[in-house]
XYZ file of C-alpha atoms in Angstrom:
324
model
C 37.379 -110.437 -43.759
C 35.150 -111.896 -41.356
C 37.638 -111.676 -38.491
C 38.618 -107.847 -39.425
C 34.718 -107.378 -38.815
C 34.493 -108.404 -35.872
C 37.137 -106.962 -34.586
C 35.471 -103.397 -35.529
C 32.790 -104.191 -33.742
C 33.993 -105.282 -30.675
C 36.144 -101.943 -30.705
C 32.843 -99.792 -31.613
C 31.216 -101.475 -28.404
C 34.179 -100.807 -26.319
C 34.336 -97.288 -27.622
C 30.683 -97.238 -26.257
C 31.349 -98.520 -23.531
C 33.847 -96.145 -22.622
C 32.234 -93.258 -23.650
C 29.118 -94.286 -21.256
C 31.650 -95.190 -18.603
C 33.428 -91.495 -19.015
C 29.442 -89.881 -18.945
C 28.474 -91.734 -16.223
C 32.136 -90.722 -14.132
C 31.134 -87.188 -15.389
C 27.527 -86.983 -14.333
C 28.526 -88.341 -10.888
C 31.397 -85.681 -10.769
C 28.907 -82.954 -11.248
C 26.085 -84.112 -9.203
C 28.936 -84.349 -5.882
C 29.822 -81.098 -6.928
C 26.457 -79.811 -7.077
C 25.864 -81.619 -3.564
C 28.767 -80.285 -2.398
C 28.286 -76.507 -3.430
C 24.610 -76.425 -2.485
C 25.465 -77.504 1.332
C 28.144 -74.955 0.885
C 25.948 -72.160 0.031
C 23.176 -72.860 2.337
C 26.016 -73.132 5.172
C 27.119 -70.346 4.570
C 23.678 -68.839 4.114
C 23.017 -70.316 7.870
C 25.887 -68.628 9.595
C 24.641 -65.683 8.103
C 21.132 -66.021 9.190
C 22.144 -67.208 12.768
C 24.869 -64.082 13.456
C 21.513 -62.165 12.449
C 19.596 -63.937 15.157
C 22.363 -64.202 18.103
C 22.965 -60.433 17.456
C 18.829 -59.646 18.145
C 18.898 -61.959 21.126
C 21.772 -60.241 22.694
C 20.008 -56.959 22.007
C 17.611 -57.813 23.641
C 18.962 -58.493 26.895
C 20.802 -55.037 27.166
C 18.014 -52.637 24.604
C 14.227 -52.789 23.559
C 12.653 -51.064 26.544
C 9.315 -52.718 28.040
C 9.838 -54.888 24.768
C 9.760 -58.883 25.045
C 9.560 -62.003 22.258
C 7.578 -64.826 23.045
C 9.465 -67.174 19.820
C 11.288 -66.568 17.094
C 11.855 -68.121 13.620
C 13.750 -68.445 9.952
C 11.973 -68.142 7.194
C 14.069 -69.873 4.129
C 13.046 -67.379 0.740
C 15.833 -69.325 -1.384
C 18.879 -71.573 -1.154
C 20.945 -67.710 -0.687
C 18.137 -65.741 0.964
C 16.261 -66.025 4.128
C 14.624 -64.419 6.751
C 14.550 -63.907 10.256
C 11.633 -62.948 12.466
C 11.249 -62.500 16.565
C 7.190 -62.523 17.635
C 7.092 -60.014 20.409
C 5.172 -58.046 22.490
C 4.266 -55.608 25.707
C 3.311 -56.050 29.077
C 1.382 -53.009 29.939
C 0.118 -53.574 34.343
C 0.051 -57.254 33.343
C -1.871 -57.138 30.209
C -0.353 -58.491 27.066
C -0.322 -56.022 24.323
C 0.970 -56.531 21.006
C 3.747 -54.796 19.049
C 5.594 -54.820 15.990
C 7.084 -58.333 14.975
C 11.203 -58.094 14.669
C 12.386 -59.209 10.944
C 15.304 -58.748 9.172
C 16.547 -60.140 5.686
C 19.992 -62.348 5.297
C 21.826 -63.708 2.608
C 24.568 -65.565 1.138
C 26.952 -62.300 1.255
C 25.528 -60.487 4.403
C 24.453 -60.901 7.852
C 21.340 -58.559 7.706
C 19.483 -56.017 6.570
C 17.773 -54.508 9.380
C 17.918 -50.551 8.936
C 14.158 -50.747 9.105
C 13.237 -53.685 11.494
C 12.830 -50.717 14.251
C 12.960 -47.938 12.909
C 10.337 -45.039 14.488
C 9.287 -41.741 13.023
C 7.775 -38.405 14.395
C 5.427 -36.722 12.807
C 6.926 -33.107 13.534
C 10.495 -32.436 15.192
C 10.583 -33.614 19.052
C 6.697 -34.568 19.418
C 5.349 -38.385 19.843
C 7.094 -41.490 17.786
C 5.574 -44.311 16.313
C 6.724 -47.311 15.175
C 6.607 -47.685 11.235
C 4.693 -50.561 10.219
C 1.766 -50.475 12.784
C 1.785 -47.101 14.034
C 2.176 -48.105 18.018
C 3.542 -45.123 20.162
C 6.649 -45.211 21.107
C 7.660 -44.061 24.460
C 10.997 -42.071 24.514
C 13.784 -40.668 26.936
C 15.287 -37.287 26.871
C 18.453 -36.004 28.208
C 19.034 -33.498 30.964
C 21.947 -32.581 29.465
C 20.837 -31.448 26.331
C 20.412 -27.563 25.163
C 19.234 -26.600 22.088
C 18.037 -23.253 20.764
C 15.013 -24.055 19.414
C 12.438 -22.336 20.365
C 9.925 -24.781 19.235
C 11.283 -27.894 21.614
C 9.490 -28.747 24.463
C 9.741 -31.448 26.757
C 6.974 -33.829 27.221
C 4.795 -33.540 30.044
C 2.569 -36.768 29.511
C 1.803 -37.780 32.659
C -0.422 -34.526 33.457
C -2.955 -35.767 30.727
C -3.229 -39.164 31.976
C -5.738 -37.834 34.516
C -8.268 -37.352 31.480
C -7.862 -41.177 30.519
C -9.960 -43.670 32.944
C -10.550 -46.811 32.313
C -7.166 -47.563 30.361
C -3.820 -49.204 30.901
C -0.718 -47.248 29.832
C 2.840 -47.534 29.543
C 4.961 -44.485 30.250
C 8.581 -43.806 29.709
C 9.815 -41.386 32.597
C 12.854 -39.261 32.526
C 14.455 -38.453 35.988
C 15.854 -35.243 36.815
C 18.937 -36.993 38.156
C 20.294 -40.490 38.344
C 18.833 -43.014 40.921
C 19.455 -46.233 42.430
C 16.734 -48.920 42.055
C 16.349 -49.161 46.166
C 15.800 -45.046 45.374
C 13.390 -45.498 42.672
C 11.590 -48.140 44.341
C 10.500 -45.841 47.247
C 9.445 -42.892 45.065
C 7.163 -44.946 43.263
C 3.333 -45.556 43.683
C 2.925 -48.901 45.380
C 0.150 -50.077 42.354
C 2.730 -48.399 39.451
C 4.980 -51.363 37.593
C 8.464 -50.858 37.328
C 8.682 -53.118 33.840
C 12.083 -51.547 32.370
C 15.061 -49.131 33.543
C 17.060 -46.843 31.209
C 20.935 -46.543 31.589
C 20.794 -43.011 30.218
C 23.398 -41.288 28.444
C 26.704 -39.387 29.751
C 26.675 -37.437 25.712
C 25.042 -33.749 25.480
C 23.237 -35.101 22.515
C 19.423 -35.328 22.184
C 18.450 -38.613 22.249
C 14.497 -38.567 21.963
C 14.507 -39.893 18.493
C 16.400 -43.403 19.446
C 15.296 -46.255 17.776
C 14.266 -49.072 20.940
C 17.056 -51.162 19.463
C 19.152 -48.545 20.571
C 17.700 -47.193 24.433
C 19.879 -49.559 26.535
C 18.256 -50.876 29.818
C 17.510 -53.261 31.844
C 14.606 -55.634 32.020
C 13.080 -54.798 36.087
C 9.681 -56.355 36.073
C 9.572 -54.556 39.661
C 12.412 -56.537 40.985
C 15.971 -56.120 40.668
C 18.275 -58.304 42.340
C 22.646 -58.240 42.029
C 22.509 -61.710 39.919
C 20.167 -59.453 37.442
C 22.362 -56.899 37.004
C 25.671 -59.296 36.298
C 23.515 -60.666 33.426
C 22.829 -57.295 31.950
C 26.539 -56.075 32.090
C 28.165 -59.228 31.013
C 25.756 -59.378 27.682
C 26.782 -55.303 27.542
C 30.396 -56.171 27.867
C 29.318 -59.101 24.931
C 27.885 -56.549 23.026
C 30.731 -54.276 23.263
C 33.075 -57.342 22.208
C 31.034 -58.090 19.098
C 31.114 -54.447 17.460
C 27.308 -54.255 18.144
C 27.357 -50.257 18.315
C 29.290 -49.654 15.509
C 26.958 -46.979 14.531
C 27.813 -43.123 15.643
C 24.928 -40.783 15.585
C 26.374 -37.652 15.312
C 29.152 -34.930 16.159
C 28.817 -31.883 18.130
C 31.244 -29.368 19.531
C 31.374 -27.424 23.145
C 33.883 -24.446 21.221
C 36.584 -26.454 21.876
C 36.938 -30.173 21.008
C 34.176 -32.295 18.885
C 32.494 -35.346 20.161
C 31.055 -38.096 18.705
C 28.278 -40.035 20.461
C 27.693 -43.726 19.689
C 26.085 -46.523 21.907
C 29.873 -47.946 22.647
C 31.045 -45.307 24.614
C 27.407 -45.202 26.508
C 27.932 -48.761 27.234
C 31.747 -48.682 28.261
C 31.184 -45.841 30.889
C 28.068 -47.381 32.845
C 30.329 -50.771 33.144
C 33.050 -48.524 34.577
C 30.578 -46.918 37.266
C 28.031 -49.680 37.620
C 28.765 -53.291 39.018
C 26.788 -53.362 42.582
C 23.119 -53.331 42.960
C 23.017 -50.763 45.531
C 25.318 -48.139 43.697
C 24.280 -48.399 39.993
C 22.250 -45.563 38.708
C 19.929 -45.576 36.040
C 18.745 -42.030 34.842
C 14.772 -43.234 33.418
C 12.331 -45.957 33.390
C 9.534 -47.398 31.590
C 6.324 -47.731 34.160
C 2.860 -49.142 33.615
C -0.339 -49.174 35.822
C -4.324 -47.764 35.833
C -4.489 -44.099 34.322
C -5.905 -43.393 38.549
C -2.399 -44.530 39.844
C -0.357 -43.034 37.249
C -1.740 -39.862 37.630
C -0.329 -39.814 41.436
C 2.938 -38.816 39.606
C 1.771 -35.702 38.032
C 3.423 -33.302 39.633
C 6.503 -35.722 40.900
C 9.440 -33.115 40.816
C 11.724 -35.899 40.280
C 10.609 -36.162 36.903
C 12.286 -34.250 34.114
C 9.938 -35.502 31.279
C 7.114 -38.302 30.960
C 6.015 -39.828 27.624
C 3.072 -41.959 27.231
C 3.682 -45.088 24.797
C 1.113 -47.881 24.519
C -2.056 -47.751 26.228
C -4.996 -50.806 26.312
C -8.498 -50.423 27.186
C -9.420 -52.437 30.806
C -11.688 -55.081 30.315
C -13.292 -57.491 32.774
C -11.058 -60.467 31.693
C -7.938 -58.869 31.676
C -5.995 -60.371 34.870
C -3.379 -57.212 36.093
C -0.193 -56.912 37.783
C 0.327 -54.983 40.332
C 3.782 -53.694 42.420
């Protein structure tokens, strides 16, 4: 009897044994698991996050007008959620101004969510934009080619009111009343006015005065413009144009015979076609800076088909200016 004990207990123990072996195999098994599906999940969360933040850089090499980042950074909210956010700002004759920081949402499932990262409004059809967070005007482009029959539209003149702010530095986007060469440009402008940014323009009939920034594609000048710039600009376009960037069509419009669409692509696609040298490539606007006493030399320019004030600073003694 004594034997037929111990024998149940030494088969209890294994039993024991076993069953703490199995658990212990088990818990192991779930935490690699675990391991193993959290670094999958934030991986994946990563790509997501960083598509978000190649996609803004590129953009802003061939978009943003007279806009800049100084850093930019991700902002973890969960092991599926994040955020991404660009510091940025203006350079208005020189000064530094700031403007509204870039951020945009990301996720396990999606890239981004950035329908309102730059989005602007107008407070009545076709008059001044602002940007939506902290109300900065935003400076915007109009198309010659445009007709409309309302009665109420009126192009912007800003440039004749200028004259009534001294003492202030101001960014203005100009329209041209045809498309110029830089070496052109250069020449017509005021030798203390800043060249800072220069608009490709548009080929479409449509009226594009309610763009978003992200969406006005240009070049960065900085009141030089070289051949090696230019390559830079239209191989990130041609990257942009690779990488379904302007997926987005704005609208449809008829001339009695055929519709057309207009979407950023086919903006992008026909300035490559027309526009690889320096000394031929046209751009049909501009965003300037300078004194309110020099910009007002450009008044009465007849060269320009609209003008449209954006940010302005106040001058003070410490402020150290730029000058073309």
């Amino acid at each position: 009897m004594k034997i037929s004990t111990d024998f149940e207990s030494i088969a209890k123990k294994s039993k024991r044994k076993q069953l703490w072996k199995t658990v212990g195999i088990s818990m192991l098994g779930v935490l690699a698991l675990g391991g193993i599906l959290t670094k999958t999940l934030t991986e994946l969360t990563n790509y997501h996050g960083n598509r978000v933040k190649e996609d803004y850089l590129l953009r802003s090499q061939i978009a943003y007008p007279n806009i800049q980042y100084k850093s930019w950074h991700f902002n973890p909210t969960s092991l599926t959620t994040g955020n991404f956010e660009a510091n940025r700002f203006k350079s208005i004759n020189g000064i530094t101004v700031p403007y509204e920081n870039y951020d945009a949402n990301y996720s396990l499932w999606q890239n981004g969510d950035t329908t309102e990262a730059d989005l602007i409004f107008q407070e009545d059809d076709h008059k001044p934009s602002y940007t939506m967070k902290e109300h900065y005007r935003s400076p915007m482009f109009y198309n010659t080619q445009f007709q409309t029959d309302d009665k109420t539209f009126k192009l912007p003149k800003e440039l004749e009111i200028i004259k009534d702010m001294p003492g202030q530095a101001i960014e203005v986007a100009i329209t041209f009343d045809k498309p110029y060469t830089y070496h052109e440009l250069s020449q017509k402008l005021p030798q203390n006015v800043n060249l800072n940014w220069l608009w490709i323009g548009t080929k479409s009939n449509f009226d594009v005065s309610s763009l978003s920034p992200s969406d006005q594609l240009g070049i960065l000048a900085n009141n030089s413009l070289s051949q090696e710039d230019l390559n830079f600009f239209n191989a990130n376009l041609e990257k942009a144009i690779k990488g379904k960037l302007f997926s987005k069509t704005f609208g449809t419009t008829t001339d009695g015979k055929h519709s057309h669409t207009f979407n950023l692509e086919d903006d992008a696609k026909d300035y490559l076609k027309a526009n690889q040298t320096i000394d031929t490539a046209t751009f049909k606007g501009a965003i300037i800076t300078g004194t309110a006493e020099e910009l007002s030399k450009l008044a009465l320019a007849d060269w320009i088909f609209a003008s449209s004030i954006g940010q302005t600073v106040t001058i003070q003694p410490y402020h150290q200016q730029e000058t073309n």
